[in-house]
Amino acid sequence: MPPEEPPAPGRHDAAEHRLGTTAVAYREVGGPEAAAANLAWWDADADDYQAEHGGFLGDADFVWCPEGVREADARLLGDVRGKRVLEVGCGQAACSRWLAAQGARAVATDLSAGMLRHAREGNERTGAAVPLVQANAEYLPLASGSFDAACSAFGAIPFVASVDAVFAEVHRVLRPGAPWVFSVTHPMRWIFPDDPGPQGLTVTQPYFDRTPYVEVDDEGTATYVEYHHTLGDYVHALAAAGFTLTDLVEPEWPEGHTRVWGQWSPLRGRLFPGTAIFRTRRS
């Protein structure tokens, strides 16, 4: 499919300029191209992301989503004291530092060296000693059966070519009965433009079209890739990997919460969910 309109102007202008992004396309993207594009993207965007969202996420807090659900209140992972917990797609690793403060032995992984640089700086500011591992979530360089729990708060899952591979890897490194909890953009958001305002209330994209969203440069090379999965896709992939779904949390927009984060806003949040949190257990 040929490139369509250029990306809308916004916060990501700096990263798009650095990467030479000129257009948007919907086309198939394999694992190597997606990994290269998203590694470059998050390295280019890491500083701006931290500048905009670092205050909301904190240095050692576990925020599941833009709606502000915190693990301190939700306790979706249960008691983590003394447990070895893996964070997949950690970004600046605030969640792992919170887990460490609760007595967990947290390990944080991310594809992006730029995001892990902010994670190291967060470790230094807080005095936390959370191990940081640069890794593709589809190929975790970790021993089988070595973790008691795993989590991902808007981490790697939407950016990898094979969610089946990610779930299989998480299953491999977890011990039997261990929880695997992750949050992603609610799949129904795929049908709307990525806009927090009134234009983001009009359906423009089929829910069942799984063709990846791709930003490209003048040569057609991907500079950013995001994959869509329906709710059913996630449930089927989890079951195939050996996980039992125990809860699906769709956070409502909190009263008085006025923060706009990308496509998340009070306008949209009052009408339909922006986040899906899957709580599962290794069978």
Tab-separated table of C-alpha atoms in Angstrom:
chain	number	residue	atom	x	y	z
A	1	MET	CA	0.000	0.000	0.000
A	2	PRO	CA	1.491	3.409	-0.895
A	3	PRO	CA	2.100	6.022	1.805
A	4	GLU	CA	-0.910	8.112	2.758
A	5	GLU	CA	-1.076	11.506	4.480
A	6	PRO	CA	1.855	12.753	6.596
A	7	PRO	CA	1.579	12.361	10.378
A	8	ALA	CA	-0.368	15.122	12.087
A	9	PRO	CA	1.825	17.794	13.704
A	10	GLY	CA	2.298	17.426	17.435
A	11	ARG	CA	4.631	16.468	20.248
A	12	HIS	CA	6.472	13.885	18.151
A	13	ASP	CA	7.700	16.438	15.611
A	14	ALA	CA	11.269	16.321	16.930
A	15	ALA	CA	11.569	12.535	16.689
A	16	GLU	CA	9.921	12.498	13.263
A	17	HIS	CA	12.362	15.160	12.060
A	18	ARG	CA	15.355	13.197	13.363
A	19	LEU	CA	14.160	10.030	11.637
A	20	GLY	CA	13.022	11.692	8.419
A	21	THR	CA	9.388	10.653	8.797
A	22	THR	CA	7.304	12.027	5.921
A	23	ALA	CA	4.203	9.869	5.572
A	24	VAL	CA	1.862	7.288	7.098
A	25	ALA	CA	1.121	3.916	5.534
A	26	TYR	CA	-0.846	0.829	6.499
A	27	ARG	CA	1.137	-2.212	5.360
A	28	GLU	CA	2.566	-5.475	6.612
A	29	VAL	CA	5.823	-5.179	8.559
A	30	GLY	CA	8.004	-8.106	9.600
A	31	GLY	CA	9.820	-8.526	12.886
A	32	PRO	CA	13.286	-7.230	11.895
A	33	GLU	CA	11.912	-4.063	10.252
A	34	ALA	CA	9.598	-3.363	13.181
A	35	ALA	CA	12.376	-3.875	15.726
A	36	ALA	CA	14.753	-1.576	13.840
A	37	ALA	CA	12.105	1.116	13.387
A	38	ASN	CA	10.895	1.105	16.981
A	39	LEU	CA	14.413	0.951	18.407
A	40	ALA	CA	15.276	4.077	16.418
A	41	TRP	CA	11.965	5.729	17.291
A	42	TRP	CA	12.158	5.285	21.057
A	43	ASP	CA	15.816	6.302	21.091
A	44	ALA	CA	14.878	9.480	19.213
A	45	ASP	CA	11.801	10.209	21.356
A	46	ALA	CA	13.114	9.174	24.793
A	47	ASP	CA	14.092	12.637	26.024
A	48	ASP	CA	10.851	14.278	24.892
A	49	TYR	CA	8.770	11.437	26.336
A	50	GLN	CA	10.466	11.739	29.701
A	51	ALA	CA	10.140	15.524	29.683
A	52	GLU	CA	6.393	15.327	29.039
A	53	HIS	CA	5.380	12.285	31.085
A	54	GLY	CA	8.135	11.793	33.662
A	55	GLY	CA	6.417	13.928	36.278
A	56	PHE	CA	3.155	11.971	35.987
A	57	LEU	CA	4.897	8.586	36.033
A	58	GLY	CA	7.259	9.482	38.883
A	59	ASP	CA	10.682	8.084	39.677
A	60	ALA	CA	9.434	5.109	41.685
A	61	ASP	CA	5.715	4.726	41.100
A	62	PHE	CA	3.710	2.063	39.273
A	63	VAL	CA	1.135	3.729	37.010
A	64	TRP	CA	-0.691	1.302	34.765
A	65	CYS	CA	-2.226	3.786	32.344
A	66	PRO	CA	-3.025	7.424	31.507
A	67	GLU	CA	-6.208	7.105	33.586
A	68	GLY	CA	-3.901	6.970	36.609
A	69	VAL	CA	-4.567	3.447	37.928
A	70	ARG	CA	-1.743	2.663	40.367
A	71	GLU	CA	-0.530	-0.728	41.447
A	72	ALA	CA	-0.435	0.572	45.020
A	73	ASP	CA	-4.250	0.666	44.873
A	74	ALA	CA	-5.117	-2.022	42.322
A	75	ARG	CA	-2.703	-4.743	43.537
A	76	LEU	CA	-3.077	-6.633	40.267
A	77	LEU	CA	0.236	-8.435	40.839
A	78	GLY	CA	-0.600	-9.381	44.414
A	79	ASP	CA	2.009	-9.452	47.165
A	80	VAL	CA	5.434	-9.015	45.548
A	81	ARG	CA	7.602	-9.106	48.661
A	82	GLY	CA	10.571	-11.399	48.158
A	83	LYS	CA	9.483	-12.267	44.613
A	84	ARG	CA	11.485	-11.942	41.419
A	85	VAL	CA	9.447	-9.738	39.067
A	86	LEU	CA	10.131	-9.029	35.382
A	87	GLU	CA	9.051	-5.760	33.745
A	88	VAL	CA	8.793	-6.020	29.951
A	89	GLY	CA	9.142	-2.754	28.026
A	90	CYS	CA	10.079	-0.788	31.117
A	91	GLY	CA	10.789	2.646	29.624
A	92	GLN	CA	12.384	4.634	32.430
A	93	ALA	CA	11.643	1.713	34.837
A	94	ALA	CA	9.617	3.633	37.422
A	95	CYS	CA	7.401	0.568	37.873
A	96	SER	CA	10.380	-1.665	38.634
A	97	ARG	CA	11.740	0.810	41.168
A	98	TRP	CA	8.330	0.876	42.882
A	99	LEU	CA	8.330	-2.915	42.943
A	100	ALA	CA	11.828	-2.916	44.456
A	101	ALA	CA	10.628	-0.521	47.165
A	102	GLN	CA	7.893	-3.051	48.021
A	103	GLY	CA	10.496	-5.754	48.588
A	104	ALA	CA	10.500	-7.368	45.140
A	105	ARG	CA	13.629	-8.327	43.217
A	106	ALA	CA	12.731	-6.528	40.007
A	107	VAL	CA	14.449	-6.830	36.625
A	108	ALA	CA	13.563	-4.350	33.855
A	109	THR	CA	13.940	-4.860	30.104
A	110	ASP	CA	13.485	-2.495	27.176
A	111	LEU	CA	14.445	-2.404	23.505
A	112	SER	CA	15.553	1.230	23.589
A	113	ALA	CA	18.953	2.336	24.871
A	114	GLY	CA	17.560	5.866	25.073
A	115	MET	CA	14.805	4.818	27.457
A	116	LEU	CA	17.232	2.699	29.482
A	117	ARG	CA	19.477	5.756	29.854
A	118	HIS	CA	16.579	7.452	31.656
A	119	ALA	CA	16.091	4.265	33.660
A	120	ARG	CA	19.728	4.414	34.812
A	121	GLU	CA	19.313	8.068	35.750
A	122	GLY	CA	16.192	7.158	37.728
A	123	ASN	CA	18.144	4.454	39.553
A	124	GLU	CA	20.801	7.007	40.423
A	125	ARG	CA	18.277	9.588	41.667
A	126	THR	CA	16.476	7.102	43.892
A	127	GLY	CA	19.379	4.904	44.928
A	128	ALA	CA	17.584	1.860	43.524
A	129	ALA	CA	19.671	-0.978	42.106
A	130	VAL	CA	17.193	-2.376	39.587
A	131	PRO	CA	19.017	-4.446	36.930
A	132	LEU	CA	18.370	-3.106	33.419
A	133	VAL	CA	18.524	-5.326	30.336
A	134	GLN	CA	18.333	-4.155	26.724
A	135	ALA	CA	16.252	-6.787	24.942
A	136	ASN	CA	13.617	-7.395	22.313
A	137	ALA	CA	10.513	-8.700	24.085
A	138	GLU	CA	10.249	-11.464	21.487
A	139	TYR	CA	13.664	-12.855	22.548
A	140	LEU	CA	14.216	-12.408	26.286
A	141	PRO	CA	17.802	-13.245	27.325
A	142	LEU	CA	16.619	-14.690	30.635
A	143	ALA	CA	16.604	-18.142	32.152
A	144	SER	CA	13.501	-20.290	31.927
A	145	GLY	CA	11.383	-20.487	35.080
A	146	SER	CA	13.338	-17.728	36.808
A	147	PHE	CA	10.566	-15.224	37.690
A	148	ASP	CA	7.619	-15.239	40.076
A	149	ALA	CA	5.642	-12.532	38.214
A	150	ALA	CA	5.815	-10.382	35.085
A	151	CYS	CA	4.254	-7.078	34.102
A	152	SER	CA	4.172	-4.498	31.337
A	153	ALA	CA	2.569	-1.060	31.629
A	154	PHE	CA	2.112	0.137	28.039
A	155	GLY	CA	5.411	-1.536	27.219
A	156	ALA	CA	6.584	-3.528	24.220
A	157	ILE	CA	3.415	-5.403	23.273
A	158	PRO	CA	1.940	-3.049	20.626
A	159	PHE	CA	5.298	-2.606	18.921
A	160	VAL	CA	6.342	-6.186	18.166
A	161	ALA	CA	5.423	-8.201	15.093
A	162	SER	CA	4.413	-11.296	17.069
A	163	VAL	CA	2.457	-10.972	20.287
A	164	ASP	CA	2.453	-14.786	20.312
A	165	ALA	CA	6.253	-14.748	20.578
A	166	VAL	CA	6.147	-12.272	23.468
A	167	PHE	CA	3.586	-14.308	25.397
A	168	ALA	CA	5.549	-17.500	24.757
A	169	GLU	CA	8.738	-15.882	26.067
A	170	VAL	CA	7.012	-14.516	29.173
A	171	HIS	CA	5.493	-17.963	29.783
A	172	ARG	CA	8.950	-19.527	29.428
A	173	VAL	CA	10.637	-17.301	32.014
A	174	LEU	CA	7.792	-17.547	34.563
A	175	ARG	CA	7.335	-20.235	37.171
A	176	PRO	CA	4.052	-22.212	37.229
A	177	GLY	CA	1.155	-20.208	38.656
A	178	ALA	CA	2.952	-16.875	38.252
A	179	PRO	CA	0.910	-13.785	37.313
A	180	TRP	CA	1.428	-11.963	34.004
A	181	VAL	CA	-0.313	-8.581	33.966
A	182	PHE	CA	-0.065	-6.047	31.161
A	183	SER	CA	-1.804	-2.873	30.007
A	184	VAL	CA	-2.257	-1.731	26.412
A	185	THR	CA	-4.268	0.822	24.505
A	186	HIS	CA	-7.830	-0.491	24.465
A	187	PRO	CA	-8.310	-2.241	21.093
A	188	MET	CA	-11.471	-0.272	20.311
A	189	ARG	CA	-9.350	2.902	20.125
A	190	TRP	CA	-7.944	1.562	16.829
A	191	ILE	CA	-11.116	2.594	15.023
A	192	PHE	CA	-10.768	6.279	15.956
A	193	PRO	CA	-8.196	8.893	14.869
A	194	ASP	CA	-5.343	9.419	17.328
A	195	ASP	CA	-6.834	12.725	18.477
A	196	PRO	CA	-7.940	13.782	21.984
A	197	GLY	CA	-10.457	16.296	20.633
A	198	PRO	CA	-13.829	16.085	18.862
A	199	GLN	CA	-12.267	14.677	15.679
A	200	GLY	CA	-11.212	11.673	17.761
A	201	LEU	CA	-14.857	10.689	18.250
A	202	THR	CA	-15.527	9.696	14.644
A	203	VAL	CA	-14.864	6.141	13.455
A	204	THR	CA	-12.429	6.036	10.527
A	205	GLN	CA	-10.688	2.628	10.729
A	206	PRO	CA	-12.203	-0.894	10.742
A	207	TYR	CA	-11.797	-2.687	14.067
A	208	PHE	CA	-11.078	-5.968	12.304
A	209	ASP	CA	-8.343	-4.585	10.040
A	210	ARG	CA	-5.106	-5.759	11.654
A	211	THR	CA	-2.835	-4.088	9.069
A	212	PRO	CA	-0.085	-2.342	11.072
A	213	TYR	CA	0.098	1.433	11.351
A	214	VAL	CA	3.445	2.516	9.903
A	215	GLU	CA	5.236	5.840	9.618
A	216	VAL	CA	7.819	5.947	6.836
A	217	ASP	CA	10.553	8.133	5.387
A	218	ASP	CA	10.949	9.235	1.769
A	219	GLU	CA	12.370	5.817	0.854
A	220	GLY	CA	9.392	4.000	2.342
A	221	THR	CA	11.454	2.627	5.241
A	222	ALA	CA	9.508	2.296	8.470
A	223	THR	CA	10.379	4.805	11.194
A	224	TYR	CA	7.591	3.741	13.591
A	225	VAL	CA	5.370	0.650	13.683
A	226	GLU	CA	2.361	-0.183	15.839
A	227	TYR	CA	0.261	-3.345	15.674
A	228	HIS	CA	-3.436	-3.762	16.367
A	229	HIS	CA	-4.982	-6.784	18.071
A	230	THR	CA	-8.645	-7.214	18.925
A	231	LEU	CA	-9.721	-8.242	22.411
A	232	GLY	CA	-10.333	-11.710	21.034
A	233	ASP	CA	-6.836	-11.819	19.537
A	234	TYR	CA	-5.310	-11.156	22.943
A	235	VAL	CA	-7.470	-13.772	24.657
A	236	HIS	CA	-6.669	-16.420	22.033
A	237	ALA	CA	-2.929	-15.649	22.090
A	238	LEU	CA	-2.817	-15.827	25.886
A	239	ALA	CA	-4.607	-19.171	25.931
A	240	ALA	CA	-2.349	-20.568	23.198
A	241	ALA	CA	0.723	-19.536	25.192
A	242	GLY	CA	-0.543	-21.247	28.334
A	243	PHE	CA	-2.042	-18.375	30.335
A	244	THR	CA	-5.402	-18.255	32.082
A	245	LEU	CA	-7.179	-14.896	31.942
A	246	THR	CA	-8.458	-14.008	35.417
A	247	ASP	CA	-9.553	-10.398	34.895
A	248	LEU	CA	-9.861	-7.709	32.237
A	249	VAL	CA	-9.834	-4.199	33.684
A	250	GLU	CA	-11.189	-1.313	31.592
A	251	PRO	CA	-10.503	1.782	33.724
A	252	GLU	CA	-13.100	4.525	33.714
A	253	TRP	CA	-11.953	8.112	33.401
A	254	PRO	CA	-11.517	9.455	36.965
A	255	GLU	CA	-13.642	12.359	38.122
A	256	GLY	CA	-11.595	15.556	38.104
A	257	HIS	CA	-8.753	14.049	36.027
A	258	THR	CA	-7.905	16.719	33.444
A	259	ARG	CA	-4.617	15.477	32.008
A	260	VAL	CA	-4.395	15.052	28.227
A	261	TRP	CA	-1.900	12.380	27.200
A	262	GLY	CA	-1.669	11.884	23.467
A	263	GLN	CA	-5.102	10.587	22.460
A	264	TRP	CA	-6.265	10.271	26.090
A	265	SER	CA	-8.457	13.107	27.287
A	266	PRO	CA	-11.454	13.766	29.549
A	267	LEU	CA	-13.631	14.182	26.438
A	268	ARG	CA	-12.896	10.719	25.090
A	269	GLY	CA	-12.485	9.065	28.477
A	270	ARG	CA	-16.046	9.874	29.486
A	271	LEU	CA	-17.378	8.054	26.404
A	272	PHE	CA	-15.285	4.924	25.852
A	273	PRO	CA	-12.309	3.119	27.415
A	274	GLY	CA	-8.743	4.002	26.541
A	275	THR	CA	-6.937	1.185	28.341
A	276	ALA	CA	-7.271	-2.562	28.734
A	277	ILE	CA	-5.398	-4.281	31.574
A	278	PHE	CA	-5.135	-8.045	31.209
A	279	ARG	CA	-4.596	-9.996	34.427
A	280	THR	CA	-3.516	-13.555	33.736
A	281	ARG	CA	-1.778	-16.483	35.385
A	282	ARG	CA	0.654	-19.023	33.972
A	283	SER	CA	-1.312	-22.253	33.764
